[in-house]
Short mmCIF file of C-alpha atoms and ligand atoms in Angstrom, two decimals:
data_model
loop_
_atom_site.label_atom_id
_atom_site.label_comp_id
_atom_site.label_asym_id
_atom_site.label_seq_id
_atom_site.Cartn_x
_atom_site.Cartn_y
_atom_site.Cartn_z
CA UNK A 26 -40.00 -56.24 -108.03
CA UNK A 27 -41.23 -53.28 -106.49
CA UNK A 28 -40.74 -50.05 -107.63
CA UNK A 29 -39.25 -46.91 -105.35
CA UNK A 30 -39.80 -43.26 -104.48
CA UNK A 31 -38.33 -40.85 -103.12
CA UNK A 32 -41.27 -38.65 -101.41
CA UNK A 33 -39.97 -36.48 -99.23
CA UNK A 34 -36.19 -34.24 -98.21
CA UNK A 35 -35.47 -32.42 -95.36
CA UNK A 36 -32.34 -30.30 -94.30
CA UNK A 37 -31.26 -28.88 -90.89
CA UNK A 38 -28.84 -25.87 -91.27
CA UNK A 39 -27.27 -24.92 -88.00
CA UNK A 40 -28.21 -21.05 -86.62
CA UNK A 41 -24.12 -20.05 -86.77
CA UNK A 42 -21.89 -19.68 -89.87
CA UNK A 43 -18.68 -18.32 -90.26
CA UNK A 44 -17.25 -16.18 -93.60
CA UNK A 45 -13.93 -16.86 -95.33
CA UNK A 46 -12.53 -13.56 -93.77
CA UNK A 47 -13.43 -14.31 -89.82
CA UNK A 48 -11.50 -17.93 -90.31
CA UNK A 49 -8.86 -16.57 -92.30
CA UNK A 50 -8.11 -13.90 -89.66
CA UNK A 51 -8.26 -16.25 -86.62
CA UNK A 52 -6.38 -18.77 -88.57
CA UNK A 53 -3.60 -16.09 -89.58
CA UNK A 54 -3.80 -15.27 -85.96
CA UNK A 55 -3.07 -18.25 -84.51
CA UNK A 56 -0.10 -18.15 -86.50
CA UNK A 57 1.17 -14.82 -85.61
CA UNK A 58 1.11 -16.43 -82.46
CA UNK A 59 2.86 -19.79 -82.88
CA UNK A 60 5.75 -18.39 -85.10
CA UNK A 61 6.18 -15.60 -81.91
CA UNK A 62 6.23 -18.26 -79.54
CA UNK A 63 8.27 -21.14 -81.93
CA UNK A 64 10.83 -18.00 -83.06
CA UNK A 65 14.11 -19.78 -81.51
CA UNK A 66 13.58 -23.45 -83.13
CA UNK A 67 12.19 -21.59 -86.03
CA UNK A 68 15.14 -19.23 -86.19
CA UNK A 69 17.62 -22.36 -85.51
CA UNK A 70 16.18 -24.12 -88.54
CA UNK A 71 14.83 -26.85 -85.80
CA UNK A 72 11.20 -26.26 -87.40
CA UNK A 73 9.27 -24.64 -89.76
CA UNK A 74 7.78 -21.46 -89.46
CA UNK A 75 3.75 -21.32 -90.66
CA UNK A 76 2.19 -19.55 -93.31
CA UNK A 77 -1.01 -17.52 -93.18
CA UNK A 78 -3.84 -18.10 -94.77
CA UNK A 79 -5.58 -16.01 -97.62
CA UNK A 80 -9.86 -15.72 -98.31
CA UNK A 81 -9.03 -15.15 -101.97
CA UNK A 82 -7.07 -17.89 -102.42
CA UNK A 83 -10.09 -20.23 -100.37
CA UNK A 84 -12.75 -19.20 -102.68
CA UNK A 85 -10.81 -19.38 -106.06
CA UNK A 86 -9.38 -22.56 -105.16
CA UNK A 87 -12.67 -23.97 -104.08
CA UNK A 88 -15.92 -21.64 -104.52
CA UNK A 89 -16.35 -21.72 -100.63
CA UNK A 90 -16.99 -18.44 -99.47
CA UNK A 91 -18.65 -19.40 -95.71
CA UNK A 92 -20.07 -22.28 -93.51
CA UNK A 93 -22.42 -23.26 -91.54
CA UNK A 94 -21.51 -25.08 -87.85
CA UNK A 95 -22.68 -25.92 -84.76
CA UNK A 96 -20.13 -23.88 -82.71
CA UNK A 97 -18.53 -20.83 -84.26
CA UNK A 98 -16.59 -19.65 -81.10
CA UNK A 99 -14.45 -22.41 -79.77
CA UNK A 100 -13.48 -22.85 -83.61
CA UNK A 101 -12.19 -19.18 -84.03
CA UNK A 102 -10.72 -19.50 -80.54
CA UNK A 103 -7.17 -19.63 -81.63
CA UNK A 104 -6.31 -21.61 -77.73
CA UNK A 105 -8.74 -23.80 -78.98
CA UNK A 106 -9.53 -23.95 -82.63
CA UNK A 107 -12.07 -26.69 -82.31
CA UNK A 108 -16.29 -26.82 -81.81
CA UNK A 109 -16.53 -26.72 -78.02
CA UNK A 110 -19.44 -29.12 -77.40
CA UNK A 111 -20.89 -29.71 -74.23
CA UNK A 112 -20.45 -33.48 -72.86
CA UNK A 113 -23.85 -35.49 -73.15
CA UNK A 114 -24.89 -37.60 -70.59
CA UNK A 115 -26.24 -41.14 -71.64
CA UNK A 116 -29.89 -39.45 -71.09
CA UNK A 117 -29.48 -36.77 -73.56
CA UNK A 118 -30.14 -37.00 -77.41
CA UNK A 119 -26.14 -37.38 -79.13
CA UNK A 120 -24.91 -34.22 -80.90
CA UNK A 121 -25.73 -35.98 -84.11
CA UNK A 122 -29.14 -37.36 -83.35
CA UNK A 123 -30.33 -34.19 -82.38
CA UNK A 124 -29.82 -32.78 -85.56
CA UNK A 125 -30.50 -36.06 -87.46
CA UNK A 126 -33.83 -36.10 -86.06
CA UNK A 127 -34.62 -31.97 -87.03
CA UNK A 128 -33.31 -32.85 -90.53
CA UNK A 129 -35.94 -36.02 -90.33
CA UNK A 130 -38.86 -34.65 -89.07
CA UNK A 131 -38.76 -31.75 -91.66
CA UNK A 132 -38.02 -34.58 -94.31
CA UNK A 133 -41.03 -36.80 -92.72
CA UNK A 134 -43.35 -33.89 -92.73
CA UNK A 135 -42.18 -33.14 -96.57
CA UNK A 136 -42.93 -36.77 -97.40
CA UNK A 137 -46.74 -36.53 -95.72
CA UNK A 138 -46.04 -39.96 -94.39
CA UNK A 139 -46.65 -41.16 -90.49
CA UNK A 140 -43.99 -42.36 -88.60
CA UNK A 141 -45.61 -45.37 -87.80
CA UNK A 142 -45.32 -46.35 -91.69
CA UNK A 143 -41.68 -45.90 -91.63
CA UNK A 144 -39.89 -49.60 -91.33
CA UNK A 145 -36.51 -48.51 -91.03
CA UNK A 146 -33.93 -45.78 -89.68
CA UNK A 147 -30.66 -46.13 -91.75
CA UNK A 148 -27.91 -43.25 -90.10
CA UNK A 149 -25.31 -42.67 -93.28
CA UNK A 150 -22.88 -40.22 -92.87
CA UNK A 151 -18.71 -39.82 -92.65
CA UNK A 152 -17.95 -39.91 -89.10
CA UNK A 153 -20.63 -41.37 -86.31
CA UNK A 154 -20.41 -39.82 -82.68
CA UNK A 155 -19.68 -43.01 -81.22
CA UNK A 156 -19.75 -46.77 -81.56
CA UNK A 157 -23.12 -48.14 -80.14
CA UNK A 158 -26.12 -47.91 -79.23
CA UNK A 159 -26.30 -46.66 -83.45
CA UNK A 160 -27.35 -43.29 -83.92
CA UNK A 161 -29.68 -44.60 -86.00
CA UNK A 162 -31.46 -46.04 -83.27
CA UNK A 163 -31.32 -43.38 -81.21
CA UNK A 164 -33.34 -41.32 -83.80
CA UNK A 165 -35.47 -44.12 -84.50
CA UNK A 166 -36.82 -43.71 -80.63
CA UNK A 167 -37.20 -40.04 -81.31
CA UNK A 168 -39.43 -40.28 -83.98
CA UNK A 169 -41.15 -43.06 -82.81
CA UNK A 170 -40.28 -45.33 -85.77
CA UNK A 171 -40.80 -49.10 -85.13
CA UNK A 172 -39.19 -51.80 -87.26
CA UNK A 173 -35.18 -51.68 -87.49
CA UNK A 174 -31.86 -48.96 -87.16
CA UNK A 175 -28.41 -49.44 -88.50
CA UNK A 176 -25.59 -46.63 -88.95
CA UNK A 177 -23.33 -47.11 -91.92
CA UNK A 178 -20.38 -44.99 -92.70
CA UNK A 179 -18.81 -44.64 -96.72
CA UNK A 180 -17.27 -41.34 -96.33
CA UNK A 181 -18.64 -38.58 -98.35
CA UNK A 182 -20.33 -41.28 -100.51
CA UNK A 183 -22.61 -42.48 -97.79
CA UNK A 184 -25.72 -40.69 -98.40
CA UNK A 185 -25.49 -42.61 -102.12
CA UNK A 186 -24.66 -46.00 -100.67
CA UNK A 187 -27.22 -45.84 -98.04
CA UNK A 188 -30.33 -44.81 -100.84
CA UNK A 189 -28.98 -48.07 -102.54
CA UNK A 190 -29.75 -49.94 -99.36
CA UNK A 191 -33.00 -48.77 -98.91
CA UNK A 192 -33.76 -49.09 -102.46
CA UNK A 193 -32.84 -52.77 -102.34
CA UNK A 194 -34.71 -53.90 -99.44
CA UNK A 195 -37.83 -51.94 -100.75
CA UNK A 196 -37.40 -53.72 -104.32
CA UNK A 197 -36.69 -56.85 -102.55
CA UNK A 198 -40.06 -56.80 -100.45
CA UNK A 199 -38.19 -56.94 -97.10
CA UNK A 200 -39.45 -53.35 -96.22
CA UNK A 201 -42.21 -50.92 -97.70
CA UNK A 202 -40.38 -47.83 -96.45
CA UNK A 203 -37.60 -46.13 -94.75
CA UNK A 204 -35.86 -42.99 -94.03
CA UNK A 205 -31.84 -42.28 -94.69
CA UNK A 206 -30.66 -39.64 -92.13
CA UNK A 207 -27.27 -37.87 -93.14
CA UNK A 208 -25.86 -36.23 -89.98
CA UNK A 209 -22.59 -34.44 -90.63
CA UNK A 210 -20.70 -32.69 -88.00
CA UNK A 211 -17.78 -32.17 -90.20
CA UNK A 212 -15.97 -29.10 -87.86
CA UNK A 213 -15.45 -32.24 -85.63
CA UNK A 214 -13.42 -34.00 -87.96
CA UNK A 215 -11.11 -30.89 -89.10
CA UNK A 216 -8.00 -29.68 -88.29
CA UNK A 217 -8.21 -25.82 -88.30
CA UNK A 218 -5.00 -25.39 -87.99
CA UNK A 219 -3.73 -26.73 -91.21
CA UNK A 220 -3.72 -23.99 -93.85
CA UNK A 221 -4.49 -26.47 -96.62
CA UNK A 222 -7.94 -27.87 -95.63
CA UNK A 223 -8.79 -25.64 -92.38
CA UNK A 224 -11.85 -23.70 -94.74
CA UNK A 225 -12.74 -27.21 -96.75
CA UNK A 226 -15.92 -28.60 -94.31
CA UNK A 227 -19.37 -27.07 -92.87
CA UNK A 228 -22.12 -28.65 -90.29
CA UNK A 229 -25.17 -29.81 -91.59
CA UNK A 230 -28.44 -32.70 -91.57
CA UNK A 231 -29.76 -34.03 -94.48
CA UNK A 232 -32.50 -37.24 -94.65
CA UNK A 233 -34.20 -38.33 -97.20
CA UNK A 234 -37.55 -40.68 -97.13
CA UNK A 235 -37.97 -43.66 -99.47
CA UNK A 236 -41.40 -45.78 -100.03
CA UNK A 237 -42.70 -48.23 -102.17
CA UNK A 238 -44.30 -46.51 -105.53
CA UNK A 239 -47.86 -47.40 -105.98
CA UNK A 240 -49.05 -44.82 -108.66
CA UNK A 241 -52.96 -44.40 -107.17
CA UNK A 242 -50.47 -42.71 -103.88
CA UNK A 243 -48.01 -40.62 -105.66
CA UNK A 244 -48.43 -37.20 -103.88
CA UNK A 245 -46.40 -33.94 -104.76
CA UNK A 246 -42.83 -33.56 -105.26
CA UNK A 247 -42.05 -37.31 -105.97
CA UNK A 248 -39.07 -38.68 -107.96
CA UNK A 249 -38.86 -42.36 -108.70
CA UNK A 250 -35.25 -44.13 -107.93
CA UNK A 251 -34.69 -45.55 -111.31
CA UNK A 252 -31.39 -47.03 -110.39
CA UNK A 253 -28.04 -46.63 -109.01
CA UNK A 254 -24.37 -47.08 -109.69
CA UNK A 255 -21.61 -47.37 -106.68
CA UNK A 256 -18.25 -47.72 -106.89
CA UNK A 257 -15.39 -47.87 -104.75
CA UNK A 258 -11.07 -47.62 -105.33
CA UNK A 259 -8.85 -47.71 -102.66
CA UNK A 260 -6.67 -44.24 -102.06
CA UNK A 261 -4.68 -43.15 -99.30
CA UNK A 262 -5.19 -39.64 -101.05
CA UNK A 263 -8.09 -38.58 -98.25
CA UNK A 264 -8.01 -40.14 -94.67
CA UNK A 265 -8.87 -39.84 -91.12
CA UNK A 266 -6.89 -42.59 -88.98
CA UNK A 267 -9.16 -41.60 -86.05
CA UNK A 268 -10.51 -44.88 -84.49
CA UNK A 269 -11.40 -47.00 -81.18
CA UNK A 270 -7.50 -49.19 -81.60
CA UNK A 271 -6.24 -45.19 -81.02
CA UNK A 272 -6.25 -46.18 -77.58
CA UNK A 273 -3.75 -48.92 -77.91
CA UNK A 274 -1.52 -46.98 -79.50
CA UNK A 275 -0.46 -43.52 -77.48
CA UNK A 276 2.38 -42.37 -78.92
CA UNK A 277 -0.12 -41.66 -81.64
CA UNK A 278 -3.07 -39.69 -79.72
CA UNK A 279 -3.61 -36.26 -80.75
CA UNK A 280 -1.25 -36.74 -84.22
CA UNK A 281 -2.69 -34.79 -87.30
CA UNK A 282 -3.14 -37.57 -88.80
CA UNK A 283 -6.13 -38.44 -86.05
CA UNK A 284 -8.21 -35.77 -88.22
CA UNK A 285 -9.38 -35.47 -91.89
CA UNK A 286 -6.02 -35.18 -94.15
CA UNK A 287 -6.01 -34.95 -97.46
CA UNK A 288 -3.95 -34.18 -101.17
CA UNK A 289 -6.53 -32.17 -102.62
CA UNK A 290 -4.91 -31.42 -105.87
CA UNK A 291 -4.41 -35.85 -106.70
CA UNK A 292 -7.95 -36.28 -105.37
CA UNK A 293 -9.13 -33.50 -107.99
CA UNK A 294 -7.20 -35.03 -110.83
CA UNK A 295 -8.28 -38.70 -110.05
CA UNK A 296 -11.70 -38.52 -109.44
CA UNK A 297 -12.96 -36.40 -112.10
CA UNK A 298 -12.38 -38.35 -114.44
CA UNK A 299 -14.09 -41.39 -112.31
CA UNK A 300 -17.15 -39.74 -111.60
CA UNK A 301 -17.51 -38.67 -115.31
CA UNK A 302 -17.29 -42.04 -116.34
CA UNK A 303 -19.43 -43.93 -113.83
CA UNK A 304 -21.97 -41.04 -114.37
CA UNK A 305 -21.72 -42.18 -118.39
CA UNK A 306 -22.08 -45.96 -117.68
CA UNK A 307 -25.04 -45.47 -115.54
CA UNK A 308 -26.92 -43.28 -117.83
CA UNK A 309 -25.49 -45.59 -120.94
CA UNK A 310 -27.38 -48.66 -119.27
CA UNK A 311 -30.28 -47.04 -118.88
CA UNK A 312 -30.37 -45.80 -122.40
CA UNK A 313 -30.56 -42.55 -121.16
CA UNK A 314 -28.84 -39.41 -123.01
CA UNK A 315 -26.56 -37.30 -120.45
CA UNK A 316 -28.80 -34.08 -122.52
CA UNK A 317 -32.26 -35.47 -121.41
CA UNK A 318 -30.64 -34.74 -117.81
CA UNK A 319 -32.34 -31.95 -116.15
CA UNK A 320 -30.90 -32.02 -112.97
CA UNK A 321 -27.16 -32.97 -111.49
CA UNK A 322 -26.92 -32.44 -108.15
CA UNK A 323 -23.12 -33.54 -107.25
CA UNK A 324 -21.41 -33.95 -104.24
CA UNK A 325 -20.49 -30.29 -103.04
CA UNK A 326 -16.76 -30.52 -102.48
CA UNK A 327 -15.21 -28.23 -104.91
CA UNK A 328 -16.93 -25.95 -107.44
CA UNK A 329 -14.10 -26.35 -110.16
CA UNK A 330 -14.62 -30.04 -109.75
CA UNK A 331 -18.41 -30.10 -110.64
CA UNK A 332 -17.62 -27.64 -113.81
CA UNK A 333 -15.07 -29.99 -115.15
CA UNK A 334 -17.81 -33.39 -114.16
CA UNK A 335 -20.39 -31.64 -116.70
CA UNK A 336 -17.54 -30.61 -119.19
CA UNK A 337 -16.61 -33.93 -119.46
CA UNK A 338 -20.50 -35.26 -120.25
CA UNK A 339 -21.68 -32.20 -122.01
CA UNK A 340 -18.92 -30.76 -123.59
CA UNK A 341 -19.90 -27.56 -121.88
CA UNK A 342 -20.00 -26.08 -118.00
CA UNK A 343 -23.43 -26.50 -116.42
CA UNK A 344 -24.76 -23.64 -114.98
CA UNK A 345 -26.50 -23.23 -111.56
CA UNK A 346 -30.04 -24.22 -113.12
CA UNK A 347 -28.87 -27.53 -114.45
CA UNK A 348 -25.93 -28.27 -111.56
CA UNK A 349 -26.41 -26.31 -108.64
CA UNK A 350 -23.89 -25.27 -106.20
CA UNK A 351 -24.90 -24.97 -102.44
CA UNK A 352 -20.58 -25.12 -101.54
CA UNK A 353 -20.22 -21.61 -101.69
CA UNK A 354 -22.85 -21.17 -98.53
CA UNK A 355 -22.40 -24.85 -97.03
CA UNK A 356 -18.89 -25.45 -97.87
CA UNK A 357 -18.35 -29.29 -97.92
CA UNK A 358 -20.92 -31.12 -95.94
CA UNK A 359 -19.64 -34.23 -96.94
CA UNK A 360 -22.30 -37.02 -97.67
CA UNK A 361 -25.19 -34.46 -97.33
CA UNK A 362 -24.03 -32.08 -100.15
CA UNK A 363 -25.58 -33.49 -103.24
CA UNK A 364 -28.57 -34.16 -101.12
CA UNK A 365 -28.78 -30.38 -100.14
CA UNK A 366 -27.96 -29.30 -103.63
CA UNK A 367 -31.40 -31.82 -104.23
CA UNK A 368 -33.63 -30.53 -101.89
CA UNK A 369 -33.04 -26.58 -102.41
CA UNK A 370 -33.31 -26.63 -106.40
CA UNK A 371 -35.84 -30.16 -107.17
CA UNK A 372 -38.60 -27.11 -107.42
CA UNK A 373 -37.44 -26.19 -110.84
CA UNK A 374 -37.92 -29.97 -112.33
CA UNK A 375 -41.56 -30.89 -114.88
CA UNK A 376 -42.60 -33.92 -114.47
CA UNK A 377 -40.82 -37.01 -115.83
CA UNK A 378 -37.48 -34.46 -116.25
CA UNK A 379 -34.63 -37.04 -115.39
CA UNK A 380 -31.72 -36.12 -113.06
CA UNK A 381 -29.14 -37.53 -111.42
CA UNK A 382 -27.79 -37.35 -107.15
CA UNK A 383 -24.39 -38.07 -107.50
CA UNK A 384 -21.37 -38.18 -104.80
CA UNK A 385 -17.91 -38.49 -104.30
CA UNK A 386 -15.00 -38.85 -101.96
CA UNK A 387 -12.99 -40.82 -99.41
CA UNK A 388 -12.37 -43.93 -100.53
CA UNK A 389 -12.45 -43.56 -102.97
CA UNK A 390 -16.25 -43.85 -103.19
CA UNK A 391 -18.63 -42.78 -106.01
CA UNK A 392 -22.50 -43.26 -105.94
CA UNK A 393 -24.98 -42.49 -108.29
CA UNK A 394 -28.61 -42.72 -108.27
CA UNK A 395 -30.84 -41.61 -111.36
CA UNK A 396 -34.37 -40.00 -110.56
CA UNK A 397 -37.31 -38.93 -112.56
CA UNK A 398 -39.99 -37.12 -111.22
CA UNK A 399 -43.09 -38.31 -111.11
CA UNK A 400 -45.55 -35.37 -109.40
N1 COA B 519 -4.15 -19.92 -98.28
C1 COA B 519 -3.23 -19.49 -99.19
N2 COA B 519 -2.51 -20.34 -99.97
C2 COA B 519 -2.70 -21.65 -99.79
C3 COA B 519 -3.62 -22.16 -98.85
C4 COA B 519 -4.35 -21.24 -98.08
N3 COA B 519 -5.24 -21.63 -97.18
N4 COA B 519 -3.61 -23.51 -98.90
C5 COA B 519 -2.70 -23.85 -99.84
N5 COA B 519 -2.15 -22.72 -100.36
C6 COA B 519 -1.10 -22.64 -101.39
C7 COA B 519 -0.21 -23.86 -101.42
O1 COA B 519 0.85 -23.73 -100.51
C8 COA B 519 0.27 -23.86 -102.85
O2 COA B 519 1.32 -22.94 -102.98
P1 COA B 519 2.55 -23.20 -103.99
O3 COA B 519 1.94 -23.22 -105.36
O4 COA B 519 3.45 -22.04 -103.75
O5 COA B 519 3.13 -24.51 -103.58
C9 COA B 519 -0.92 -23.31 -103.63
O6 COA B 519 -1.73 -22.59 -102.68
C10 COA B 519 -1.76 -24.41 -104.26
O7 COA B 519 -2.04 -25.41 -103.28
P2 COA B 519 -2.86 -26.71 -103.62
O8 COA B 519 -3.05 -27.52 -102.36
O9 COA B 519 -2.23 -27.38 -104.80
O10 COA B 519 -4.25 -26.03 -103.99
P3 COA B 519 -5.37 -26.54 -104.97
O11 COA B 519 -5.48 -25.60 -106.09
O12 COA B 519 -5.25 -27.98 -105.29
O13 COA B 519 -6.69 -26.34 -104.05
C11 COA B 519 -8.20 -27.70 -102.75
C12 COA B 519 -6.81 -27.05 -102.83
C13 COA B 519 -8.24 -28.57 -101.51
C14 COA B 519 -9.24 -26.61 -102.66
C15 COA B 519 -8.46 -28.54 -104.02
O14 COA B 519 -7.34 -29.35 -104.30
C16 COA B 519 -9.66 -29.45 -103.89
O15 COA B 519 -10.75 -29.04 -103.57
N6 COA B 519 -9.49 -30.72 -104.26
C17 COA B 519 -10.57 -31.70 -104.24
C18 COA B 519 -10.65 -32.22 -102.85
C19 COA B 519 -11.83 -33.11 -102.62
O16 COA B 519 -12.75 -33.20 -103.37
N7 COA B 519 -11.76 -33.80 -101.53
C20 COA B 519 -12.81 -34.62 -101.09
C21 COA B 519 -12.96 -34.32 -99.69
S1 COA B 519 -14.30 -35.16 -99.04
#
C-alpha cells in the first residue's frame, strides 16, 4: 500500500467581514421594524412579537466575534437580509468555483506541484451551488487538471470524509494525487432573521492537496495522513430541508425550514462527548497517547465546544498553541474550519510532532484524520 501526504493548504478569505455589533444592530433593526408593522396581530395575541438580538450574548455563547462573507450589504439590508449575488450565466465561473479555484491555486502553489500531476478534483463542502455539471469539474477546467471531478456533500464533516477518499484511492493505487477543494458559502444557507443562529456561519475556501509519499520527494511543510476515523449518527438536531423535490411541493417554498435550522444547545451536549470518544479510539488504535498530540485543529463551530473536546482527552483546556481557534474571526465555516485552523497554525509543528484535523456536525458526522509531519 502506498503511503500519503499532505503537501500543500490553501485558504481564500473573502475582502468583506462583518462585526458582532453591525449584525446585531441590523438584526435588532429589522425587528424594530416587524414588531411596528405586526403591532395589531401582535397586540391581539395572533403572533408573537420578536426579540432583539445581543453581541455579548453571541460571543459568550459562541466565541464568534465577526465574519467573513462574500456580500456584506444585501445581508445587513434589513428588506433583504440575504447575500445579494449577481445571477451567473452558464459562461461564467459558479459563485463557488470561483473561490474554490483561488483557495486551490494558493493550495497548489503551497504544495510546489504542477497541475498536470494532479489526477483528481474532489469538491467537499455543505451545500453545492447547484446539481450538475459538479463544481468539481468546473474547477478542474480552471486549473487545467486532467484525470477525474466529483462533488460530495457530508455537512460540516465533508472536508474529513473527502481526505478519506483521496487517501483511499492514493493507498489503493487508483490515483497518485489529488486535490480536496472546500468551498463554503455559508451566508447562503442562513437565515438572518432568526435570533438563535443569525451570527453562527462565515464565507470562506479551503483545499487541501494530497500525493503519494515517496521520501527522496518530501519537500517543506509535509504531514503524512497516518489514518482516519469517520463516523456518522442520524439527528434531526441540525438540518436544511432545502432540495431539488422543493419544487413539487409549494406550499413549502420559502418556509424556515428551507435554510440551516438547528438546536444548538442538544447538538452541544451530544456531540461532545462523540467527538471525544472517536478522537480516543482513533489515537487508541494507533497506539498513540492523546499527550504526544501537538496539534488539534477541530471543527470551528463553537469555542466552548473545543475547550470541553480537550477537557475530556487531557483533563485540562487546550490553549490556542495546542488547539487553535480561527471562530472568533471566521465564525463557522463549516467543513473548512478545522482545515483553516490547519493551515494558519501547522508553522508551529517539529518534525514528526503528531496532530490531529478533526470535524464535526450535521449528521451527525465526525471525521478524523491523524497527521505527522514529516519536513
Ligand atoms: N441574543 C440574545 N439572546 C439569545 C440569542 C441572541 N442572538 N439567541 C438565543 N438567546 C437566548 C435564548 O432565548 C435563551 O434564553 P432563555 O434562557 O431565556 O430561554 C438563551 O439565550 C440561551 O439560548 P440557547 O439557544 O440555549 O443558547 P446556547 O447557550 O445553547 O448557545 C449556540 C447557542 C448555538 C451558540 C450553542 O448552542 C452552540 O454553538 N451549539 C453547538 C452548535 C453546533 O456545533 N452546531 C453545528 C453547526 S454546523
Amino acid at each position: 500500500m502506498a503511503r500519503v501526504q499532505i503537501s500543500g493548504t490553501g485558504l481564500f478569505t473573502p475582502k468583506e467581514s462583518i462585526s458582532n455589533e453591525e449584525l446585531v444592530s441590523s438584526f435588532n433593526k429589522f425587528v424594530d421594524e416587524y414588531n411596528e408593522s405586526n403591532k395589531e396581530s401582535i397586540q391581539k395575541g395572533e403572533i408573537s412579537a420578536l426579540e432583539k438580538s445581543n453581541a455579548d450574548f453571541i460571543e459568550k455563547a459562541s466565541g464568534v466575534k465577526s465574519r467573513y462573507v462574500q456580500d456584506k450589504s444585501g445581508i445587513l439590508d434589513t428588506s433583504f437580509m440575504r447575500p445579494k449575488l449577481r445571477e451567473r450565466s452558464e459562461n461564467e465561473l459558479s459563485n463557488l468555483a470561483e473561490i474554490g479555484s483561488i483557495a486551490g491555486q494558493d493550495a497548489i502553489s503551497n504544495a510546489k506541484i504542477d497541475p498536470n500531476n494532479i489526477d483528481a478534483v474532489i469538491v467537499a463542502c455543505s451545500n453545492l451551488e447547484r446539481p450538475y455539471p459538479a463544481i468539481a469539474i468546473e474547477i478542474q477546467n480552471e486549473l487545467g487538471i486532467k484525470g477525474f471531478a466529483y462533488d460530495m456533500n457530508v455537512a460540516c464533516s465533508s472536508a474529513t470524509f473527502g481526505i478519506q477518499n483521496i487517501y483511499d484511492m492514493i493507498k489503493s493505487g487508483s490515483i497518485r494525487s489529488a486535490i480536496m477543494i472546500n468551498p463554503e458559502m455559508c451566508s447562503g444557507h442562513l437565515n438572518f432573521k432568526d435570533r438563535d443562529c443569525h451570527f453562527i456561519f462565515g464565507d470562506v475556501a479551503t483545499a487541501v492537496v494530497l500525493e503519494e509519499l515517496k521520501e527522496e520527494q518530501v519537500s517543506d511543510n509535509c504531514y503524512e495522513v497516518l489514518g482516519t476515523k469517520l463516523l456518522t449518527e442520524f439527528s434531526n438536531n441540525i438540518r436544511n430541508n432545502y432540495g431539488f423535490l422543493n419544487n413539487s411541493s409549494p406550499e413549502g417554498i420559502g418556509k424556515a425550514d428551507k435554510l440551516f435550522h438547528q438546536n444548538g444547545r442538544k447538538v452541544f451536549k451530544e456531540v461532545v462527548p462523540k467527538v471525544a470518544s472517536l478522537i480516543k479510539d482513533h489515537l487508541e488504535s494507533h497506539s498513540i497517547d492523546i499527550n504526544n498530540i501537538k496539534g488539534m485543529y477541530l471543527h470551528q463551530a463553537n469555542e466552548s465546544m473545543n475547550k470541553l473536546i480537550s477537557k475530556y482527552l487531557l483533563g485540562f483546556e487546550a490553549d490556542q498553541s495546542l488547539a487553535p481557534i480561527v471562530l472568533d474571526e471566521y465564525a463557522n465555516t463549516s467543513s473548512a474550519g478545522s482545515i483553516i485552523a490547519f493551515h494558519k497554525n501547522n508553522e508551529n509543528l517539529s518534525k514528526n510532532d503528531l496532530a490531529i484535523i478533526c470535524s464535526f456536525g450535521a449528521g451527525y458526522s465526525i471525521g478524523n484524520v491523524i497527521v505527522k509531519k514529516i519536513a
